[in-house]
Short mmCIF file of C-alpha atoms in Angstrom, two decimals:
data_model
loop_
_atom_site.label_atom_id
_atom_site.label_comp_id
_atom_site.label_asym_id
_atom_site.label_seq_id
_atom_site.Cartn_x
_atom_site.Cartn_y
_atom_site.Cartn_z
CA MET R 1 159.81 36.31 152.93
CA GLU R 2 157.82 39.24 154.13
CA SER R 3 155.29 39.97 151.22
CA TYR R 4 156.19 43.65 151.02
CA ILE R 5 159.41 42.30 150.01
CA THR R 6 158.51 39.48 147.64
CA ASN R 7 156.32 42.29 146.17
CA LEU R 8 159.07 44.95 145.93
CA SER R 9 161.42 42.34 144.35
CA LEU R 10 158.74 41.47 141.35
CA PHE R 11 158.51 45.32 140.86
CA ALA R 12 162.29 46.00 140.56
CA LEU R 13 162.23 42.49 138.08
CA LEU R 14 159.46 43.93 135.96
CA LEU R 15 161.53 47.54 135.71
CA PHE R 16 164.53 45.62 134.93
CA ALA R 17 163.06 43.54 132.30
CA GLY R 18 161.61 46.51 130.83
CA LEU R 19 164.63 48.55 130.59
CA ILE R 20 166.49 45.59 128.86
CA ILE R 21 163.19 45.72 126.31
CA THR R 22 163.56 49.50 125.89
CA TYR R 23 167.65 49.39 125.26
CA ILE R 24 166.44 46.43 122.67
CA SER R 25 164.04 48.40 120.85
CA THR R 26 166.35 51.47 121.06
CA LYS R 27 169.04 49.59 118.93
CA ILE R 28 166.79 48.21 116.50
CA LYS R 29 164.78 51.42 116.19
CA LEU R 30 161.22 50.32 116.86
CA PRO R 31 159.04 51.62 119.88
CA ASN R 32 159.47 50.04 123.28
CA ILE R 33 155.68 50.13 124.14
CA LEU R 34 154.60 47.48 121.72
CA PHE R 35 157.05 45.15 123.18
CA LEU R 36 156.25 46.10 126.96
CA ILE R 37 152.59 45.89 126.30
CA ILE R 38 153.18 42.13 124.65
CA MET R 39 155.80 41.22 128.19
CA GLY R 40 152.88 42.32 130.08
CA LEU R 41 150.33 40.03 128.21
CA SER R 42 152.80 37.07 128.34
CA LEU R 43 152.52 37.68 132.19
CA GLY R 44 149.01 37.98 131.79
CA TYR R 45 148.36 34.63 130.36
CA THR R 46 150.81 32.94 132.60
CA LYS R 47 148.60 34.03 135.65
CA TYR R 48 152.27 33.17 137.37
CA ILE R 49 152.06 37.05 138.51
CA LYS R 50 149.45 38.73 139.40
CA ILE R 51 148.98 43.01 138.83
CA GLU R 52 147.86 43.00 142.68
CA GLN R 53 151.50 41.32 143.77
CA ILE R 54 152.84 44.91 142.21
CA ILE R 55 151.05 47.61 142.73
CA PRO R 56 146.82 47.81 143.99
CA LYS R 57 144.61 48.55 140.88
CA GLU R 58 143.04 51.96 142.62
CA ILE R 59 146.83 53.27 142.41
CA LEU R 60 147.25 52.52 138.63
CA ALA R 61 144.75 54.97 137.20
CA SER R 62 146.44 57.95 139.08
CA LEU R 63 150.05 56.35 137.80
CA SER R 64 148.96 56.47 134.56
CA ILE R 65 147.16 59.98 134.83
CA PHE R 66 150.52 61.00 135.78
CA VAL R 67 152.62 59.27 133.63
CA LEU R 68 150.21 61.24 130.64
CA ILE R 69 150.31 64.50 131.83
CA MET R 70 154.50 64.25 132.37
CA ILE R 71 154.56 63.16 128.44
CA ILE R 72 152.38 66.05 127.23
CA PHE R 73 154.41 68.34 129.17
CA ASP R 74 157.61 66.98 127.32
CA SER R 75 155.69 67.13 124.48
CA THR R 76 154.76 70.55 124.70
CA THR R 77 157.92 71.56 125.33
CA LYS R 78 159.53 71.06 122.32
CA PHE R 79 157.09 72.77 120.13
CA GLN R 80 158.15 76.82 119.24
CA LEU R 81 155.17 79.35 119.04
CA LYS R 82 156.12 79.94 115.75
CA GLU R 83 155.63 76.24 115.08
CA VAL R 84 152.17 75.81 117.00
CA LYS R 85 151.09 79.43 114.89
CA GLU R 86 151.73 77.49 111.89
CA LEU R 87 150.49 74.09 112.20
CA SER R 88 147.36 74.76 115.16
CA PRO R 89 144.68 75.15 112.04
CA TYR R 90 145.85 72.35 109.74
CA ALA R 91 145.91 70.13 113.32
CA ILE R 92 142.71 71.46 114.82
CA LYS R 93 140.74 71.24 112.02
CA LEU R 94 141.60 67.15 111.98
CA SER R 95 141.31 66.56 115.30
CA PHE R 96 137.55 67.54 115.45
CA ILE R 97 137.03 66.19 111.87
CA PHE R 98 138.22 62.98 113.12
CA LEU R 99 136.32 63.11 116.03
CA ILE R 100 133.15 63.48 114.77
CA ALA R 101 133.53 60.64 112.35
CA CYS R 102 134.92 57.95 115.21
CA LEU R 103 131.63 59.67 117.48
CA THR R 104 129.39 58.45 114.25
CA LEU R 105 130.76 55.85 112.08
CA LEU R 106 132.90 54.02 114.35
CA THR R 107 130.96 54.01 116.99
CA LEU R 108 127.67 52.29 114.57
CA PHE R 109 130.38 50.06 112.98
CA THR R 110 131.42 48.76 116.56
CA HIS R 111 128.00 48.54 118.13
CA LEU R 112 126.75 46.54 114.97
CA LEU R 113 130.07 44.26 115.51
CA PHE R 114 130.03 43.51 119.14
CA ALA R 115 126.71 44.62 120.91
CA GLU R 116 125.04 41.75 122.05
CA ASN R 117 121.67 43.87 121.68
CA ILE R 118 121.97 46.76 118.89
CA PHE R 119 118.60 47.96 119.95
CA SER R 120 119.94 48.70 123.60
CA PHE R 121 120.79 52.26 124.16
CA LYS R 122 122.89 51.33 126.84
CA LEU R 123 124.82 49.31 124.68
CA PHE R 124 125.03 51.72 122.17
CA LEU R 125 126.86 54.28 124.83
CA VAL R 126 129.46 51.86 125.80
CA SER R 127 129.94 51.06 121.78
CA LEU R 128 129.99 55.28 121.91
CA LEU R 129 133.10 55.00 124.96
CA PHE R 130 135.00 52.96 122.33
CA GLY R 131 134.28 55.71 119.33
CA SER R 132 135.46 58.66 121.33
CA LEU R 133 138.56 57.36 122.81
CA MET R 134 139.48 55.89 119.61
CA SER R 135 139.82 59.83 118.14
CA GLY R 136 142.86 60.27 119.61
CA THR R 137 146.38 59.71 118.26
CA ALA R 138 149.27 59.07 121.16
CA PRO R 139 152.15 61.65 121.75
CA ASP R 140 154.24 59.34 123.22
CA ILE R 141 154.25 57.01 120.52
CA ILE R 142 153.99 59.37 117.62
CA LEU R 143 157.25 61.27 118.82
CA SER R 144 158.98 57.98 119.80
CA ILE R 145 158.03 56.53 116.17
CA LEU R 146 158.86 59.88 114.38
CA GLY R 147 161.85 60.86 116.45
CA LYS R 148 163.70 63.71 115.24
CA THR R 149 162.57 63.80 111.59
CA LYS R 150 161.80 67.14 109.94
CA ASN R 151 159.15 67.55 107.93
CA LYS R 152 155.95 69.65 108.26
CA ILE R 153 153.56 66.71 107.51
CA LEU R 154 155.41 64.77 110.36
CA GLU R 155 154.94 67.73 112.71
CA ILE R 156 151.06 68.27 111.53
CA LEU R 157 150.68 64.61 113.16
CA GLN R 158 152.83 65.57 116.01
CA PHE R 159 150.87 68.72 116.82
CA GLU R 160 147.01 66.56 115.97
CA SER R 161 148.28 63.92 118.65
CA ILE R 162 149.45 66.68 121.44
CA ILE R 163 145.43 68.53 120.73
CA ASN R 164 143.31 65.40 120.68
CA THR R 165 144.99 64.03 123.84
CA PRO R 166 142.78 66.15 125.87
CA LEU R 167 139.71 65.09 123.80
CA THR R 168 140.84 61.23 124.10
CA VAL R 169 140.58 61.24 128.29
CA LEU R 170 137.67 63.73 128.45
CA MET R 171 134.89 62.30 126.02
CA PRO R 172 134.83 59.02 127.38
CA LEU R 173 134.31 60.72 131.05
CA ILE R 174 131.59 62.40 129.24
CA VAL R 175 129.75 59.56 128.04
CA LEU R 176 130.30 57.91 131.23
CA ASP R 177 128.19 60.58 132.67
CA PHE R 178 125.50 60.14 130.32
CA TYR R 179 125.16 56.58 130.93
CA PHE R 180 125.05 56.92 134.73
CA GLU R 181 122.79 60.10 133.95
CA ARG R 182 124.86 62.36 135.90
CA LEU R 183 124.96 64.97 132.56
CA LYS R 184 122.16 66.37 130.50
CA ALA R 185 122.03 67.09 126.83
CA GLY R 186 121.60 70.95 127.65
CA THR R 187 124.30 71.39 129.97
CA PHE R 188 126.90 69.55 127.92
CA ILE R 189 128.03 72.60 125.53
CA VAL R 190 128.38 74.79 128.83
CA GLN R 191 130.24 72.23 130.59
CA PHE R 192 132.40 71.32 127.54
CA LEU R 193 133.02 74.97 126.99
CA GLN R 194 133.94 75.50 130.54
CA GLN R 195 136.60 72.93 130.89
CA ILE R 196 138.51 74.21 127.84
CA MET R 197 138.54 77.60 129.18
CA THR R 198 139.49 77.01 132.82
CA GLY R 199 142.06 74.51 131.77
CA VAL R 200 143.97 76.89 129.43
CA GLY R 201 143.43 79.95 132.24
CA THR R 202 144.77 77.89 134.82
CA GLY R 203 147.81 76.88 132.27
CA LEU R 204 148.85 79.90 131.78
CA VAL R 205 148.41 81.71 134.89
CA LEU R 206 150.14 79.18 137.18
CA GLY R 207 152.72 78.30 134.54
CA ILE R 208 153.98 81.85 134.05
CA LEU R 209 153.99 81.84 137.92
CA ALA R 210 155.84 78.45 138.18
CA VAL R 211 158.35 79.92 135.24
CA ILE R 212 159.15 83.10 137.35
CA ILE R 213 159.68 80.50 140.58
CA ILE R 214 162.02 78.04 138.96
CA LYS R 215 164.35 81.38 137.57
CA LYS R 216 164.30 82.99 140.79
CA ILE R 217 165.40 79.86 143.26
CA TYR R 218 167.31 78.22 140.18
CA SER R 219 169.30 75.08 142.15
CA ASN R 220 170.68 71.72 140.26
CA LYS R 221 169.36 69.68 142.87
CA ILE R 222 165.60 71.20 143.16
CA ALA R 223 165.27 72.45 139.77
CA PRO R 224 163.64 68.94 138.21
CA LEU R 225 161.52 68.72 141.15
CA ILE R 226 159.93 71.65 140.97
CA VAL R 227 159.15 71.38 137.33
CA ILE R 228 157.76 68.00 138.19
CA ALA R 229 155.63 69.35 141.38
CA SER R 230 154.73 72.34 138.78
CA VAL R 231 153.25 69.70 136.11
CA LEU R 232 151.20 67.64 139.10
CA GLY R 233 149.77 71.07 140.76
CA ILE R 234 148.56 72.49 137.46
CA TYR R 235 147.09 69.73 136.68
CA ALA R 236 145.48 69.33 139.90
CA THR R 237 144.51 72.53 140.25
CA ALA R 238 142.78 72.59 136.96
CA GLU R 239 140.58 69.52 137.52
CA ASN R 240 139.34 70.87 140.98
CA ILE R 241 137.90 73.94 139.32
CA ALA R 242 136.12 71.99 136.95
CA GLY R 243 138.71 72.87 134.19
CA ASN R 244 140.49 70.53 131.89
CA GLY R 245 144.37 69.26 133.36
CA ILE R 246 144.99 67.82 130.44
CA LEU R 247 144.72 71.39 128.34
CA ALA R 248 146.57 73.58 131.37
CA VAL R 249 149.53 70.85 131.47
CA THR R 250 149.75 71.61 127.56
CA THR R 251 149.81 75.44 128.09
CA PHE R 252 152.45 74.87 130.70
CA GLY R 253 154.59 73.01 128.33
CA LEU R 254 154.12 75.77 125.86
CA ILE R 255 155.20 78.45 128.24
CA PHE R 256 158.53 76.62 129.71
CA GLY R 257 159.44 75.87 126.13
CA LYS R 258 159.26 79.49 125.16
CA SER R 259 161.02 80.64 128.36
CA LYS R 260 164.42 81.21 128.95
CA ILE R 261 165.86 78.94 131.58
CA ARG R 262 169.69 78.13 133.28
CA GLU R 263 170.37 74.75 132.30
CA LYS R 264 166.71 74.27 130.49
CA VAL R 265 167.88 71.48 128.37
CA GLU R 266 169.24 69.19 131.70
CA LEU R 267 165.73 69.93 133.28
CA GLU R 268 163.95 68.42 130.21
CA ARG R 269 166.31 65.49 130.18
CA PHE R 270 165.29 64.70 133.93
CA SER R 271 161.73 64.97 133.21
CA ASP R 272 162.13 62.60 129.73
CA THR R 273 164.14 60.18 132.13
CA PHE R 274 161.57 60.33 134.81
CA THR R 275 158.58 59.80 132.24
CA ASP R 276 160.75 56.72 130.35
CA LEU R 277 161.00 55.19 134.03
CA LEU R 278 156.93 55.32 134.85
CA THR R 279 155.94 54.48 131.26
CA ILE R 280 157.79 51.28 131.17
CA ILE R 281 155.91 49.62 134.31
CA ILE R 282 152.30 51.53 133.27
CA PHE R 283 152.65 49.35 129.54
CA ILE R 284 153.71 46.45 131.29
CA LEU R 285 150.83 46.34 133.99
CA VAL R 286 148.28 46.95 131.00
CA GLY R 287 149.12 43.92 129.19
CA MET R 288 148.59 42.41 132.31
CA LEU R 289 145.35 44.02 133.46
CA ILE R 290 143.60 43.07 130.04
CA ILE R 291 143.82 39.77 128.63
CA ILE R 292 143.03 40.04 124.80
CA PRO R 293 140.69 36.47 124.24
CA LEU R 294 142.41 34.34 121.57
CA ASP R 295 139.43 33.85 120.12
CA LYS R 296 139.26 33.74 115.95
CA ILE R 297 135.97 35.41 115.91
CA PHE R 298 136.98 38.25 118.06
CA ILE R 299 140.30 38.44 116.45
CA LEU R 300 138.75 38.76 112.89
CA LYS R 301 136.14 41.01 114.25
CA SER R 302 138.14 43.55 115.89
CA LEU R 303 140.58 43.34 112.62
CA ALA R 304 137.61 44.29 110.72
CA LEU R 305 136.64 46.98 112.80
CA PHE R 306 140.45 48.25 112.67
CA LEU R 307 140.11 48.51 108.89
CA ILE R 308 136.86 50.37 108.92
CA PHE R 309 138.49 52.53 111.77
CA LEU R 310 141.59 53.02 108.93
CA ILE R 311 139.34 54.47 106.17
CA ILE R 312 137.35 56.57 108.68
CA ARG R 313 140.88 58.18 109.18
CA TYR R 314 141.79 58.28 105.48
CA ILE R 315 138.12 59.81 104.93
CA SER R 316 138.51 62.51 107.61
CA ILE R 317 142.02 63.63 106.25
CA ASN R 318 140.60 63.97 102.70
CA LEU R 319 138.19 66.35 104.38
CA THR R 320 140.55 68.15 106.03
CA PHE R 321 143.15 68.77 103.23
CA LYS R 322 141.06 69.06 100.08
CA ASN R 323 143.29 70.39 97.75
CA PRO R 324 145.13 68.31 95.18
CA ASN R 325 148.27 69.83 95.97
CA PHE R 326 148.23 67.79 99.09
CA LYS R 327 149.47 64.41 97.45
CA LYS R 328 147.76 61.27 97.93
CA LYS R 329 150.69 59.48 99.32
CA GLU R 330 151.13 61.63 101.86
CA LYS R 331 147.06 61.53 102.89
CA ILE R 332 147.65 57.80 103.26
CA PHE R 333 150.78 57.92 105.29
CA MET R 334 148.52 60.04 107.86
CA ALA R 335 145.69 57.94 107.98
CA LEU R 336 148.05 54.60 108.42
CA ASN R 337 149.75 56.83 111.40
CA ALA R 338 147.27 56.75 114.23
CA PRO R 339 148.94 55.05 116.82
CA LYS R 340 147.16 54.75 120.35
CA GLY R 341 148.99 54.93 123.61
CA ALA R 342 149.46 56.79 127.25
CA ALA R 343 145.87 58.26 126.79
CA SER R 344 144.11 55.21 126.04
CA ILE R 345 145.83 53.64 128.88
CA VAL R 346 144.73 56.16 131.36
CA VAL R 347 141.03 55.64 130.43
CA VAL R 348 141.31 51.68 130.42
CA PHE R 349 142.35 51.79 134.40
CA ILE R 350 139.46 54.09 134.92
CA LEU R 351 137.02 52.08 132.95
CA SER R 352 138.31 48.90 134.75
CA SER R 353 136.87 49.98 137.61
CA TYR R 354 132.92 50.28 136.85
CA ALA R 355 130.89 47.02 136.26
CA ILE R 356 129.15 47.82 133.04
CA PRO R 357 127.74 45.19 130.70
CA GLY R 358 129.56 45.07 127.56
CA LEU R 359 132.50 46.73 128.70
CA GLN R 360 135.04 44.12 129.06
CA THR R 361 134.65 43.60 125.29
CA ILE R 362 135.36 46.94 124.45
CA LEU R 363 138.69 46.49 127.38
CA ASN R 364 139.81 44.36 125.15
CA LEU R 365 139.09 45.85 121.91
CA ILE R 366 141.14 48.99 123.25
CA LEU R 367 143.94 47.13 124.17
CA SER R 368 143.69 45.11 120.63
CA PHE R 369 143.62 48.59 118.60
CA ILE R 370 146.48 50.06 120.53
CA ILE R 371 148.72 46.74 119.58
CA TYR R 372 147.62 47.11 115.96
CA SER R 373 147.81 50.71 115.68
CA ILE R 374 151.72 50.81 116.96
CA VAL R 375 152.70 47.70 114.72
CA LEU R 376 151.11 49.73 111.70
CA SER R 377 152.24 52.94 112.54
CA THR R 378 156.20 51.46 112.90
CA ILE R 379 155.81 49.64 109.65
CA THR R 380 154.74 52.80 107.87
CA ILE R 381 157.30 54.74 109.34
CA LYS R 382 160.12 52.15 107.93
CA PHE R 383 158.98 53.16 104.32
CA LYS R 384 158.20 57.16 105.02
CA ASP R 385 160.49 57.83 102.36
CA HIS R 386 158.33 55.91 99.80
CA PHE R 387 155.41 58.28 101.17
CA LEU R 388 156.81 61.72 101.75
CA SER R 389 158.49 63.64 99.14
CA GLN R 390 161.90 65.05 99.43
CA GLU R 391 161.67 68.84 100.27
CA SER R 392 162.65 71.26 102.60
CA GLU R 393 160.40 72.28 105.40
CA LYS R 394 159.60 75.99 103.47
CA THR R 395 158.77 73.89 100.40
CA THR R 396 156.55 71.41 102.08
CA LEU R 397 154.74 74.10 104.69
CA LYS R 398 154.27 76.29 101.08
CA ARG R 399 152.87 74.00 99.36
CA ILE R 400 150.40 72.60 102.52
CA LYS R 401 149.30 76.31 102.96
CA LYS R 402 147.59 76.44 99.52
CA ASN R 403 144.88 74.66 101.27
CA LYS R 404 141.81 76.69 101.93
CA ILE R 405 141.03 75.84 105.63
CA SER R 406 137.02 76.45 105.97
#
């Protein structure tokens, strides 16, 4: 049999197996991503199928970025501008406090636990890669786990995941630039602000233009394709003019969600289906790409670091919501819900192409944290009634607003 036929057959087989896993996970009301990764890990350990037989590694990073931007777009279209105005101050403050805590505390503990030489600055930057990546939470996982549950605290978690996703992708790449001395400390702030402003501006201008085009030439056949092409085009344009593509797509998603377009629900359903299909393949492949070492020392140290991570998360939430009206159970619930997902996978694929001392350990840690965090979030959400107050959305928001945001 020709090799391309064999590769195509393997691809189809994985997709079919992923669809079965997704169907079963939907029935038992658990996120499919966890089981997809476990399936990939199982295939990776057996070594019967190599990832190169399914898709070239150089294409994986591009495909995973495509999945990520579609997830971000789908997530942001579901937010209304009123919700953004209400929730963004809390989510933004939490995102930045958690980012700073991870960059400092989590990086330090990672370096102490896993660096072969704690006095090496290069290895410290590798630990910083991990700390910067773990500051994000995954909208794909958050939305999958929380579903359509309505509660302002849950919505803060959802909005936080959307806000911190651009930082999750951007910060590790900045650390890489420092590692290879492509970026100097003096120009960091300027470049960072430039990426934010250019990304938002590109998403705003091209997003409005895309919505106008969709309205003018609406067709049941090509409208969904225009939406997907617009998302990809806006991301690529922002990146090519030194902006943040994730922020551009986020801005476009908010504009699209607010706009009045015929059959918009059908367009969103098509986008969801397309994204789900790509997600199935990506999460199986990442499990095959990085094999977590079945070593007791590594597992114990990674679990210890994950516990430290949860403590850092809880401290960040306490610093964000200082008012006693925000209940302790709710803070614990938010601390336990910090799953990793597609954004982490994108960075894993990008980092896997570099030959950096100590990087393989970090890649193993990233996949371990993805699994630990998804399992913990899944368990926590099953007991959400124990953590969250049974009250109306308005009452919840009114109580949360008593927190003074400094």
